Short mmCIF file of C-alpha atoms and ligand atoms in Angstrom, two decimals:
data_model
loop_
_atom_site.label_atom_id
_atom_site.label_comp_id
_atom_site.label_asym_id
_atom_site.label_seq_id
_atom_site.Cartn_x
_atom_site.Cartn_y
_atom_site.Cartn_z
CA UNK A 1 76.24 -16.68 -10.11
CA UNK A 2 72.66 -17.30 -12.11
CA UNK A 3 69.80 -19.08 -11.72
CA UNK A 4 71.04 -20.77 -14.97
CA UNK A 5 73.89 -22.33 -13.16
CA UNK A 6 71.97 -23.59 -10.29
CA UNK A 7 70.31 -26.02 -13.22
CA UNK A 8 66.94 -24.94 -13.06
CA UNK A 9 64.69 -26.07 -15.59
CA UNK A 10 63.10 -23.70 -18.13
CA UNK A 11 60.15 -23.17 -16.97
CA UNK A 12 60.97 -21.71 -14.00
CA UNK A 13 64.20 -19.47 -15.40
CA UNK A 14 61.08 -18.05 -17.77
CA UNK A 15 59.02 -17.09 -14.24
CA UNK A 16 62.12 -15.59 -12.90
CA UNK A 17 63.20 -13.91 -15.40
CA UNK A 18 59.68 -12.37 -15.54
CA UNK A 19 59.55 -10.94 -12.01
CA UNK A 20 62.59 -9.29 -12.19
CA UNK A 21 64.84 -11.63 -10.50
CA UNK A 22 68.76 -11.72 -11.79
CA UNK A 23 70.67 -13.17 -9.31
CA UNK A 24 69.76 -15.98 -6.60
CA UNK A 25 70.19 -14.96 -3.21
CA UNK A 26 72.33 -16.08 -0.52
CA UNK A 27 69.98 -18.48 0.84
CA UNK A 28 69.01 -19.58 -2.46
CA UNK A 29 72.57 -20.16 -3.92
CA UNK A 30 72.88 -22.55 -0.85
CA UNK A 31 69.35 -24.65 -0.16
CA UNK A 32 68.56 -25.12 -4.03
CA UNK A 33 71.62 -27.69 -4.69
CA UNK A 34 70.71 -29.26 -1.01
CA UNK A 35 66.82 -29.77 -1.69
CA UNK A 36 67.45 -31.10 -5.23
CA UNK A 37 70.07 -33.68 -3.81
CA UNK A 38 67.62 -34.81 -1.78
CA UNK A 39 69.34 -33.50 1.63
CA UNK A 40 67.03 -32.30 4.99
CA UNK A 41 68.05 -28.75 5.52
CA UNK A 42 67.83 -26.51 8.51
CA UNK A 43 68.24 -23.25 7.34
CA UNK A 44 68.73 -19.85 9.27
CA UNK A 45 67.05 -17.23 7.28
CA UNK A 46 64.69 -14.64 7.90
CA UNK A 47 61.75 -13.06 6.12
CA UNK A 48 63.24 -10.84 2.99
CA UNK A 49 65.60 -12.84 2.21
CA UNK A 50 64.34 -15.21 -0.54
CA UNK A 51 63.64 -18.00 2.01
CA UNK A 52 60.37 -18.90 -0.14
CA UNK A 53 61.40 -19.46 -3.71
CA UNK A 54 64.84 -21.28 -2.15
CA UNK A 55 62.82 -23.96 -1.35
CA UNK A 56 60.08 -23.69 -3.98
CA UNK A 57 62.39 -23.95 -6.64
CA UNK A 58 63.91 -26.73 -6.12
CA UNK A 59 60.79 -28.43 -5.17
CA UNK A 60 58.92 -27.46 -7.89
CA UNK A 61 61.69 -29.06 -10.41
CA UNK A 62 61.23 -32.36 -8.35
CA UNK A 63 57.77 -31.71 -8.81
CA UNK A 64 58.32 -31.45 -12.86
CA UNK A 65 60.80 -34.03 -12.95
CA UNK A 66 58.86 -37.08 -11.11
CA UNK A 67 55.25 -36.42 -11.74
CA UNK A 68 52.87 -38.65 -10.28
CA UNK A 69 48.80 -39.21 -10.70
CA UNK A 70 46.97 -37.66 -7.53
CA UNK A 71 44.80 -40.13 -5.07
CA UNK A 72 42.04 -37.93 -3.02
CA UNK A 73 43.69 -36.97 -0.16
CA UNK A 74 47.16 -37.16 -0.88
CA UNK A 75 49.95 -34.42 -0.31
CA UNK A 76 53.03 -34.69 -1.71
CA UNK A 77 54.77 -31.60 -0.75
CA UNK A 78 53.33 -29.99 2.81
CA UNK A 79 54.54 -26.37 4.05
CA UNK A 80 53.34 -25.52 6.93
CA UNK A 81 53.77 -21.85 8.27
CA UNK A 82 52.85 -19.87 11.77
CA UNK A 83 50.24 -17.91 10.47
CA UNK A 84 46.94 -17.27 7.59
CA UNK A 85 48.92 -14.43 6.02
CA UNK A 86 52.05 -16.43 5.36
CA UNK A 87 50.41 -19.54 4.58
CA UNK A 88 48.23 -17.32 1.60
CA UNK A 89 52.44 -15.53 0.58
CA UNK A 90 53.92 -18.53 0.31
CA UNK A 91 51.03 -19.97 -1.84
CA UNK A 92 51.01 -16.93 -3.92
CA UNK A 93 54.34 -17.40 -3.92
CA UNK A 94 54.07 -21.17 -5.31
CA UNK A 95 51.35 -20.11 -7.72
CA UNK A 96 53.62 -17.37 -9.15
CA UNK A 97 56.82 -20.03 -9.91
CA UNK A 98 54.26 -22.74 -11.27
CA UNK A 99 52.75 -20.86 -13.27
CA UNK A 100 54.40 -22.55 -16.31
CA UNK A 101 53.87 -26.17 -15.31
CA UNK A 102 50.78 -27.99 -14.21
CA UNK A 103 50.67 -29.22 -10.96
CA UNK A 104 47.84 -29.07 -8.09
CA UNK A 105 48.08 -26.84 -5.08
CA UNK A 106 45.87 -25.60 -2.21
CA UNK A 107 46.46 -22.97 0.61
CA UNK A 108 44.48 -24.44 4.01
CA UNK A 109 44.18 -21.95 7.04
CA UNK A 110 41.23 -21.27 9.59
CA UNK A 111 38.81 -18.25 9.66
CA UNK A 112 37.41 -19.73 6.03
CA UNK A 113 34.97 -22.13 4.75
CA UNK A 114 36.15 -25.44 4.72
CA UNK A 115 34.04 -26.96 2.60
CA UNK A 116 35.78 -25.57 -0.46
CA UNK A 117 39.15 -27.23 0.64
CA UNK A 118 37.49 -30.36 0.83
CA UNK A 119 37.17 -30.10 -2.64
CA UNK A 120 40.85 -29.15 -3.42
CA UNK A 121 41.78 -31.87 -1.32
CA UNK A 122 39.63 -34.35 -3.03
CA UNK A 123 41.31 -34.16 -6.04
CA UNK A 124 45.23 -34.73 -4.05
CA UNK A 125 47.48 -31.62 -3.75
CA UNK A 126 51.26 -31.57 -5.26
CA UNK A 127 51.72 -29.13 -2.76
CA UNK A 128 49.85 -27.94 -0.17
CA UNK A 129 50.58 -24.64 2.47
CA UNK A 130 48.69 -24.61 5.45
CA UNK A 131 48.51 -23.83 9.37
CA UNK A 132 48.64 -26.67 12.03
CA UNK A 133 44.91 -26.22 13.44
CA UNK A 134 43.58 -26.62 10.14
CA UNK A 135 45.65 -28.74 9.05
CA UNK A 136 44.27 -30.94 11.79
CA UNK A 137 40.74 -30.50 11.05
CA UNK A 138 41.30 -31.98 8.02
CA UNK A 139 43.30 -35.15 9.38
CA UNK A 140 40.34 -35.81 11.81
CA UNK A 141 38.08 -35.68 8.94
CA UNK A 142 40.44 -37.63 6.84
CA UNK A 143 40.32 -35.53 3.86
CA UNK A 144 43.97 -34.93 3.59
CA UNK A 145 45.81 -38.00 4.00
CA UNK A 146 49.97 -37.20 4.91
CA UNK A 147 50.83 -40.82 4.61
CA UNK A 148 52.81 -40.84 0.86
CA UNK A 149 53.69 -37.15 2.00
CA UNK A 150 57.80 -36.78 0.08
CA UNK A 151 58.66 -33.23 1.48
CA UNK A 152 57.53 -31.45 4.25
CA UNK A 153 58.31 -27.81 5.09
CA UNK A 154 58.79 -26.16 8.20
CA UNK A 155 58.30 -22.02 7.54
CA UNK A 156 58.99 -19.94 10.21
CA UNK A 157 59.45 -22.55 12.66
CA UNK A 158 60.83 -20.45 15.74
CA UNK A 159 57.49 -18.42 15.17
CA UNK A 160 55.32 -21.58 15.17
CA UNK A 161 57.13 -22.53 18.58
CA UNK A 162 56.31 -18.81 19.94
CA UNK A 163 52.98 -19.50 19.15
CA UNK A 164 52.33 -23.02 21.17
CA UNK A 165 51.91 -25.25 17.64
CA UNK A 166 54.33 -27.22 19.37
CA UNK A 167 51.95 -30.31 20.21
CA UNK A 168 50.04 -29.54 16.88
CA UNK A 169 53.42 -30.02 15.05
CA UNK A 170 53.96 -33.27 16.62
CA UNK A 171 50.62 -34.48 15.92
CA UNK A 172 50.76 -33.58 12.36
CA UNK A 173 54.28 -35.39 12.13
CA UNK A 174 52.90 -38.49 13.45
CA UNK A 175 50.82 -38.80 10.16
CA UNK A 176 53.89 -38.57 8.58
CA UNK A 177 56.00 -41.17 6.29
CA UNK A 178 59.47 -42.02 8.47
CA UNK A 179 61.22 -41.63 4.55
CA UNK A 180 60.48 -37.83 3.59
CA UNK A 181 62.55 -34.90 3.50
CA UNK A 182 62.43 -32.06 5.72
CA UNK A 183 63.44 -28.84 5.85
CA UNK A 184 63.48 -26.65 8.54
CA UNK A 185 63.17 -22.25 7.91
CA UNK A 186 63.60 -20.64 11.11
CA UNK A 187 64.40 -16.91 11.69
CA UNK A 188 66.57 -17.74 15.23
CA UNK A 189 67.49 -20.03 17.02
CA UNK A 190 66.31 -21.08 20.49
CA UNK A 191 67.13 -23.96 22.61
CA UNK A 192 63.72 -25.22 21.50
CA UNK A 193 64.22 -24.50 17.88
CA UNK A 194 67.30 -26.61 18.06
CA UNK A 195 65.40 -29.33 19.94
CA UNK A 196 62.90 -29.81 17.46
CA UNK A 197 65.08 -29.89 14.39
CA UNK A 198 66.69 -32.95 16.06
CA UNK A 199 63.51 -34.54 16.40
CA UNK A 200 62.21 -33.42 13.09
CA UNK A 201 65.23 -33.72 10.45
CA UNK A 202 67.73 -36.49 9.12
CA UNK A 203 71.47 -35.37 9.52
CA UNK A 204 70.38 -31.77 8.56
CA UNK A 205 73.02 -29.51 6.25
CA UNK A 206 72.56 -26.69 8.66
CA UNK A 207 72.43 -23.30 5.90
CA UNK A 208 73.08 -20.06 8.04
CA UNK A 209 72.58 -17.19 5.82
CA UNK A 210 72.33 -13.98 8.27
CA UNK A 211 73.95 -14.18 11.46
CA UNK A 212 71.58 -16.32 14.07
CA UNK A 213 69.74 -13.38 15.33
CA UNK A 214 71.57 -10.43 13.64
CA UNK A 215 69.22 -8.08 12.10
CA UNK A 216 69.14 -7.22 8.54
CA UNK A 217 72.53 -4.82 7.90
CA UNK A 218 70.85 -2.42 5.15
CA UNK A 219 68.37 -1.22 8.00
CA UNK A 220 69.05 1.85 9.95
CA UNK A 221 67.93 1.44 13.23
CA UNK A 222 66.74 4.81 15.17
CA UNK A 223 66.25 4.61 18.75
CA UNK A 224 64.09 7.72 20.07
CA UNK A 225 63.54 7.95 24.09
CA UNK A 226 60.08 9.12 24.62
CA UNK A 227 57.81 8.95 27.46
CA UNK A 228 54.84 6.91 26.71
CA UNK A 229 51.99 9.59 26.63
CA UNK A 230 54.06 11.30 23.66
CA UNK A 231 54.62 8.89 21.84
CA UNK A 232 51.67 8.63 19.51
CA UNK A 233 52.88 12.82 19.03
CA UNK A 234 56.21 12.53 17.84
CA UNK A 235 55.43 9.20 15.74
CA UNK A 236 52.77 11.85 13.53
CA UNK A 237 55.30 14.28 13.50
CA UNK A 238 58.17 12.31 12.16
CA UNK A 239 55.50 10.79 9.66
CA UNK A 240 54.24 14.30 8.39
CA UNK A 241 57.64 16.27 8.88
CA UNK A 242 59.50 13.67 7.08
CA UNK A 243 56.92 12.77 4.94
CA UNK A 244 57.45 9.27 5.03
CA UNK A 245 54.46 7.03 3.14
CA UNK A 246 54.23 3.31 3.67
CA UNK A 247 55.32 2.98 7.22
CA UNK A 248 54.09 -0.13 9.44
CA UNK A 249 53.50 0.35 12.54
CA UNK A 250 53.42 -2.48 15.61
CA UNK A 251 52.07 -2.26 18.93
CA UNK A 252 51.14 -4.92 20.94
CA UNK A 253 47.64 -5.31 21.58
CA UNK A 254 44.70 -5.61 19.49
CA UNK A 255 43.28 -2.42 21.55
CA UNK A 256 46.61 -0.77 20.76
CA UNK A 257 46.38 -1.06 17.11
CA UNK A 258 43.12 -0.27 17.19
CA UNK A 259 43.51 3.22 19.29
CA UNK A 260 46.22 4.19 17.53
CA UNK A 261 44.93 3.43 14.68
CA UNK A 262 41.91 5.55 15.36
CA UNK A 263 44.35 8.72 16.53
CA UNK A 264 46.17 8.78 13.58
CA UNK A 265 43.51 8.47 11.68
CA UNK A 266 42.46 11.76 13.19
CA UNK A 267 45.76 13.15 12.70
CA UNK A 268 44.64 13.40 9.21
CA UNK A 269 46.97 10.07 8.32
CA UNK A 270 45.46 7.52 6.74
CA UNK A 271 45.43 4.76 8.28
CA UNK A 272 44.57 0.70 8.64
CA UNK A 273 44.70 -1.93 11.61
CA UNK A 274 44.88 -5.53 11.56
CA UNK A 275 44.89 -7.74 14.08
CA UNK A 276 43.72 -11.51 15.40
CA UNK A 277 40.38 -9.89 16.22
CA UNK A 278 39.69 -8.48 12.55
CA UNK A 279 38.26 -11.12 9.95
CA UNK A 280 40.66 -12.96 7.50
CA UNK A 281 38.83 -10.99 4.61
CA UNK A 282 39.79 -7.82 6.31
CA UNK A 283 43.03 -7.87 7.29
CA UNK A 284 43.53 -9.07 3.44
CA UNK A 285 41.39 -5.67 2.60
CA UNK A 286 43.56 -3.74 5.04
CA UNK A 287 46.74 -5.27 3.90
CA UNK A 288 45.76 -4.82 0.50
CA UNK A 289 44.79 -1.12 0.56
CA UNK A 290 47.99 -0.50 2.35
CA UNK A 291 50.34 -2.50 -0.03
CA UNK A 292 48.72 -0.10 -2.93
CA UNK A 293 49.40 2.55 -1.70
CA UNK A 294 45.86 3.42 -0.06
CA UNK A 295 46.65 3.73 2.89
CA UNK A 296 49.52 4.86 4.22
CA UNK A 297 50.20 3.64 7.37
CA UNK A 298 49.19 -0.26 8.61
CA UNK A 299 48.89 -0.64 12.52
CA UNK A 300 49.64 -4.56 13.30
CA UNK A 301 50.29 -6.32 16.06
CA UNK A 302 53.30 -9.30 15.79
CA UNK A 303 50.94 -11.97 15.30
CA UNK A 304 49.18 -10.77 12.36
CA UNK A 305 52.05 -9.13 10.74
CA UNK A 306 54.21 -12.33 11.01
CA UNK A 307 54.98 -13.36 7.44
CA UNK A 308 53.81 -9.88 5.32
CA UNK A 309 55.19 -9.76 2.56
CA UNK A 310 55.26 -6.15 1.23
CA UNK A 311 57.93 -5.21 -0.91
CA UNK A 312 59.99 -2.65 -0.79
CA UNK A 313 58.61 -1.28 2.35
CA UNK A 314 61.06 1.99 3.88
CA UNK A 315 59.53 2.33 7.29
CA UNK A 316 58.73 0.40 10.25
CA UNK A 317 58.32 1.60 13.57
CA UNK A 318 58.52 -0.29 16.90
CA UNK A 319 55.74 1.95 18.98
CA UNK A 320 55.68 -0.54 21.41
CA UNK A 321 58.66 -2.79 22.07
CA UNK A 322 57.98 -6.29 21.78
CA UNK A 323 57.22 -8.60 24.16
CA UNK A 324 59.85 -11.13 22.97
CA UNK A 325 63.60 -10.00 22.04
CA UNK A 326 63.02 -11.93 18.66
CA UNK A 327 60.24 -9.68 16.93
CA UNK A 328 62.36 -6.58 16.63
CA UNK A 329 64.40 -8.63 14.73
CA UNK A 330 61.18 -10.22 12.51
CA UNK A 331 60.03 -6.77 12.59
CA UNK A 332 62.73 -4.64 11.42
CA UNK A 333 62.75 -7.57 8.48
CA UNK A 334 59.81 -6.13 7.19
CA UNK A 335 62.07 -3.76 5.55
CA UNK A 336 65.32 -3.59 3.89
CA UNK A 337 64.39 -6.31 1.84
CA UNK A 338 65.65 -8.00 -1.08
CA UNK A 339 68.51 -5.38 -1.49
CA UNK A 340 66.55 -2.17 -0.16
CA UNK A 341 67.67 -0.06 2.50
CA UNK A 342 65.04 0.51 4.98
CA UNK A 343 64.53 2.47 8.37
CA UNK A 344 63.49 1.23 11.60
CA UNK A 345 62.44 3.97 14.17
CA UNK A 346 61.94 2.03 17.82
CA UNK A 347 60.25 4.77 20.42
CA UNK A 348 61.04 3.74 23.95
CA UNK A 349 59.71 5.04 26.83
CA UNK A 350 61.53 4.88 30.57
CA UNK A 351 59.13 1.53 31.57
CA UNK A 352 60.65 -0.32 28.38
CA UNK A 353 64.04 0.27 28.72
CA UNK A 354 64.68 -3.23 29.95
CA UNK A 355 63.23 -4.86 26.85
CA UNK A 356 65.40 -2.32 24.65
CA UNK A 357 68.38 -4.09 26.80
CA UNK A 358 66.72 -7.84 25.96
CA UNK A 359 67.27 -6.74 22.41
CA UNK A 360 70.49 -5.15 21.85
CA UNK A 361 71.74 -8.39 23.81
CA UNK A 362 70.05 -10.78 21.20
CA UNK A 363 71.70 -8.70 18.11
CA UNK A 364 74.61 -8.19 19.96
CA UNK A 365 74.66 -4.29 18.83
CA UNK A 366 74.53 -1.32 21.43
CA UNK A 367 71.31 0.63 19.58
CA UNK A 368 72.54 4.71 20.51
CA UNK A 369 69.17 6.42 21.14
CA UNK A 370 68.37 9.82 21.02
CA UNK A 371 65.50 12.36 21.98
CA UNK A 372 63.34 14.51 19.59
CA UNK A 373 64.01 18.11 21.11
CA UNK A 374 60.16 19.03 22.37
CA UNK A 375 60.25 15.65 23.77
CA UNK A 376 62.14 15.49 26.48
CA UNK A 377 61.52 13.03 29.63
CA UNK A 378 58.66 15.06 31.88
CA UNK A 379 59.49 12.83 35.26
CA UNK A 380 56.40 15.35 36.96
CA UNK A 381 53.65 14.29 34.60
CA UNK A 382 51.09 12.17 36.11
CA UNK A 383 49.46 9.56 33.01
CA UNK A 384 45.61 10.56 33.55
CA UNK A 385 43.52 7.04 34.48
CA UNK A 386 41.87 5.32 31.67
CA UNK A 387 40.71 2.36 31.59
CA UNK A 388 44.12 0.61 29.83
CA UNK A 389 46.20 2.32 32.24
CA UNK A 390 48.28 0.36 34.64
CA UNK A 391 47.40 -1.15 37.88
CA UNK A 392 50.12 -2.49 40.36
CA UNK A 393 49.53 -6.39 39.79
CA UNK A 394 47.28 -6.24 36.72
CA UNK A 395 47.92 -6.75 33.52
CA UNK A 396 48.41 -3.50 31.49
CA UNK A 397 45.96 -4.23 28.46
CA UNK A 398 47.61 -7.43 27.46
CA UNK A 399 51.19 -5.72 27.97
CA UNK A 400 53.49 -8.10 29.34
CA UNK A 401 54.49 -5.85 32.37
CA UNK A 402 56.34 -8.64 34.42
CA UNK A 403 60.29 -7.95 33.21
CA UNK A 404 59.33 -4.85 33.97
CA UNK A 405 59.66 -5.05 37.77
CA UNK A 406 63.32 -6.21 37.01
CA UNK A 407 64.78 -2.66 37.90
CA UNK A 408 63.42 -0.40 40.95
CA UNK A 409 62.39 3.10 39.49
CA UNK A 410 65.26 4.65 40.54
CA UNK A 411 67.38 2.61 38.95
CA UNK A 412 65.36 2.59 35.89
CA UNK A 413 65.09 7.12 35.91
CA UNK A 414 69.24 6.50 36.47
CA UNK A 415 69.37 4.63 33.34
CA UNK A 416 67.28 6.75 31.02
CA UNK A 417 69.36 9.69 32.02
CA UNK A 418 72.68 7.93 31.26
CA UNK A 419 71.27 6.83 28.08
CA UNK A 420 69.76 10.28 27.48
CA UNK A 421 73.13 11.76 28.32
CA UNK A 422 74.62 8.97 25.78
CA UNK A 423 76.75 7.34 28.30
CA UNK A 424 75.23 3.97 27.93
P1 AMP B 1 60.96 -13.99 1.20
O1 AMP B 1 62.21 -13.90 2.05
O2 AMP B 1 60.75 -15.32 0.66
O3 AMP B 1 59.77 -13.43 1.93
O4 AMP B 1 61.18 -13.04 -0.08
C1 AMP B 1 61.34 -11.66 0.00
C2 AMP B 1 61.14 -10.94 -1.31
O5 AMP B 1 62.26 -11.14 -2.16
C3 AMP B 1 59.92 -11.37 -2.10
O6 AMP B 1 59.22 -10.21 -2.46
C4 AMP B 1 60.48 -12.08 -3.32
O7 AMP B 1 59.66 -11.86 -4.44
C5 AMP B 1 61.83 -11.42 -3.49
N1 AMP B 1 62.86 -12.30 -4.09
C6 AMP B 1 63.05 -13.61 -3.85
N2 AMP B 1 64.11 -14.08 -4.52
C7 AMP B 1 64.63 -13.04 -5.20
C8 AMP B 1 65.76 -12.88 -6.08
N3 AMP B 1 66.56 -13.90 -6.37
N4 AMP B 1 66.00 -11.65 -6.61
C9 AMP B 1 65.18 -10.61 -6.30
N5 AMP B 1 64.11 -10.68 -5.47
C10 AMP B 1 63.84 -11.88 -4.93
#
C-alpha cells in the first residue's frame, strides 16, 4: 500500500517522498481515509508510530482543498498536546508536510514570550499546536478566538489526563463550536481516557493500532536486578563496555537527573539533563546537542521527555522505575521506532520490585530479569545518610514511596531471591 493510494494530493506525496517515507504506517493506512471522510477518530497509538503525520495529512489536504481567508483570532485546526516539547514536534512536524502549500500556523506553549504569539494570532492560524495553560492565556485575553474552530486534536491525551489538564481541557472545549471534528491520540487507555472520549467525540471510529498498552515488539527489554547504590555503576559500565552512544536515560526527579547527570558526567560520559526546572531554551539546547550526536547520553525525567522525538534512538534505560505503570511503556517508545529495533535496559532494585510487577501486569508480559555478575544483592550494606535518602513517612526526594509499603521486607528479600533464582 502507498501514500499514492491513500489519494493524497501532490504536494504532500512530493514532502514524503523527500523525507524518506515509502510506505504509510499502520496508523496512517487507517486514520487518513477516516479524517478525510470527515469521521471523529479515537485512535490507540503511541509515540513512533506515525501518529503525527496520520492526522496531519489528511488535515492538511482539507486544509488545501477548502481554503478560507483568516479573521484575527481564528483557528481552524487546534492540536493540543501534554507538553512544550511535543507541542514544538508536532509543529515541526506540520511545518515539514506544508512546506509545499501556503497556509498559516503557530506553535503556543508557556516558558516564552507571549507577545510574539499575539502577533501570529493576529493574523488567524490554519492550524495551531499548543498546551492547555497557554492556550488559556490567550482565550482570557481573547486573542485566539476557538469559535469557527473545524478540527480539533487531542495528542497524547492519556498523558494530558496524567498531568491534571483535565479541567483545562474542558474549559478550552467550552470555547468550542458543537459541529467540529475531533480526534482523539492516546497511548492507553484508562477508565478516564475512555470517559473523556465520550464526552469529547461524535460516534468515534475507534483505530487500535498496537495492542492497548502492549509495548512496542521490536524492543528488547532487559531487566537487571541491582541494588540501588549500584546502580549508577553498572549503568556506566554497560554504557562504556558495550559502547553504546545515544542512550536516554529517565529517573524521576529533577534532583535525580540532575545527580546523575553530574556522576556520569564524571565518569568521563558526556552527558545532558533536562527537566521542568531547566528553561525551555535549554532543554531545546540539551535536546539538541544530544540528538546530534554531542552528547551522548540525555538524563530526563517523564515529564520533559514526554513527546521527544529522536529518531532512531537504540537505547533507553529505566534507572528509576516509573511512578505510573504507563511510562515504561511511553518510555521504551522512545526507541524502536519507525521500523528500528531498539533496547530497553530497566535496573531494579529490591524497593521497586512492586512497580516492576505494576508493569509486567499492564503489558501483560512476564519481563525475566537477570543480575550483572559483580552485582549481586549485598542485603548487609547499610545506604550512608544523605540528604535524599529515605525517611520512614517522608517523601524520598519526590519518589513516590507509598506502593512501596505494599509488601513487608521479608516478603519483598523472598521475592528478589525467587526472581534472582529465576523462579518468578
Ligand atoms: P510519531 O509517531 O508521529 O512521533 O513519528 C515517529 C517517527 O516516524 C517520526 O520521526 C516520523 O518522521 C517517522 N515517520 C512517520 N511516518 C512515517 C512513514 N510513513 N515512513 C517512515 N517514517 C515515518
Amino acid at each position: 500500500m502507498s501514500f499514492q493510494a491513500l489519494a493524497l494530493p501532490e504536494p504532500l506525496l512530493r514532502v514524503l517522498t523527500e523525507q524518506g517515507y515509502q510506505s504509510p504506517t499502520p496508523v496512517q493506512l487507517q486514520t487518513i481515509p477516516l479524517i478525510l471522510a470527515g469521521k471523529d477518530v479515537l485512535a490507540g497509538a503511541q509515540t513512533g508510530t506515525g501518529k503525527t503525520a496520520a492526522f496531519t495529512l489528511p488535515l492538511l489536504q482539507q486544509l488545501l482543498n477548502a481554503p478560507k481567508v483568516l479573521t484575527a483570532g481564528q483557528v481552524r485546526v487546534l492540536v493540543l498536546t501534554p507538553t512544550r516539547e511535543l507541542a514544538q514536534q508536532v509543529h515541526d512536524s506540520v511545518l515539514t508536510y506544508s512546506r509545499y502549500l501556503s497556509i498559516k500556523t503557530a506553535v503556543f506553549y508557556g516558558g516564552v514570550s507571549i507577545r510574539p504569539q499575539y502577533d501570529a494570532a493576529e493574523q488567524g492560524l490554519d492550524i495551531l499546536v499548543a498546551t492547555p495553560g497557554r492556550l488559556i492565556d490567550h482565550l482570557h485575553q481573547q486573542t485566539v478566538d476557538l469559535s469557527q474552530l473545524e478540527v480539533l486534536v487531542l495528542d497524547e491525551a492519556d498523558r494530558m489526563l496524567d498531568m491534571g489538564f483535565v479541567v483545562d481541557i474542558k474549559r478550552i472545549m467550552a470555547k468550542l463550536p458543537a459541529q467540529r471534528q475531533t480526534l482523539l491520540f492516546s497511548a492507553t487507555y484508562s477508565k478516564e481516557i475512555k470517559q473523556l472520549a465520550d464526552e469529547l467525540l461524535n460516534s468515534p471510529i475507534q483505530v487500535e493500532v498496537a495492542i492497548a498498552n502492549a509495548t512496542a515488539d521490536r524492543v528488547s527489554q532487559n531487566v537487571y536486578l541491582v541494588d540501588r547504590h549500584r546502580k549508577r555503576e553498572l549503568i556506566s559500565h554497560l554504557i562504556g563496555a558495550r559502547n553504546w552512544q545515544q542512550v536516554l536515560i529517565f529517573v524521576r526527579t529533577k534532583h535525580g537527573a540532575d545527580r546523575l547527570a553530574k556522576q556520569l558526567q564524571k565518569d568521563g560520559l558526556s552527558t545532558a539533563a533536562i527537566h521542568g526546572d531547566k528553561a525551555q531554551g535549554a532543554r531545546q539546547r540539551a535536546l539538541d546537542d544530544f540528538k546530534q550526536a554531542k552528547v551522548r547520553i540525555l538524563v530526563a525525567t517523564d515529564i520533559a521527555a514526554r513527546g521527544l522525538d529522536i529518531s532512531e534512538l537504540p537505547y533507553v534505560v529505566n534507572y528509576d522505575l516509573p511512578q505510573v505503570a504507563e511510562d515504561y511503556v511511553h518510555r521504551i517508545g522512545r526507541t524502536g521506532r519507525a521500523g528500528l529495533s531498539g533496547e530497553a535496559v530497566t535496573l531494579v532494585g529490591p524497593e521497586e520490585l512492586w512497580a516492576l510487577q505494576d508493569i509486567e501486569k499492564l503489558i501483560q508480559q512476564v519481563l525475566p530479569t537477570q543480575i550483572m555478575p559483580g552485582y549481586e544483592h549485598n542485603p548487609h550494606f547499610k545506604a550512608p545518610t544523605e540528604p535524599q535518602a529515605h525517611k520512614p513517612g517522608q517523601r524520598n526526594s519526590g519518589r513516590h514511596d507509598g506502593p512501596a509499603k505494599r509488601q513487608a521486607p521479608g516478603k519483598l528479600k523472598a521475592k528478589l531471591r525467587a526472581k534472582a533464582l529465576g523462579k518468578s
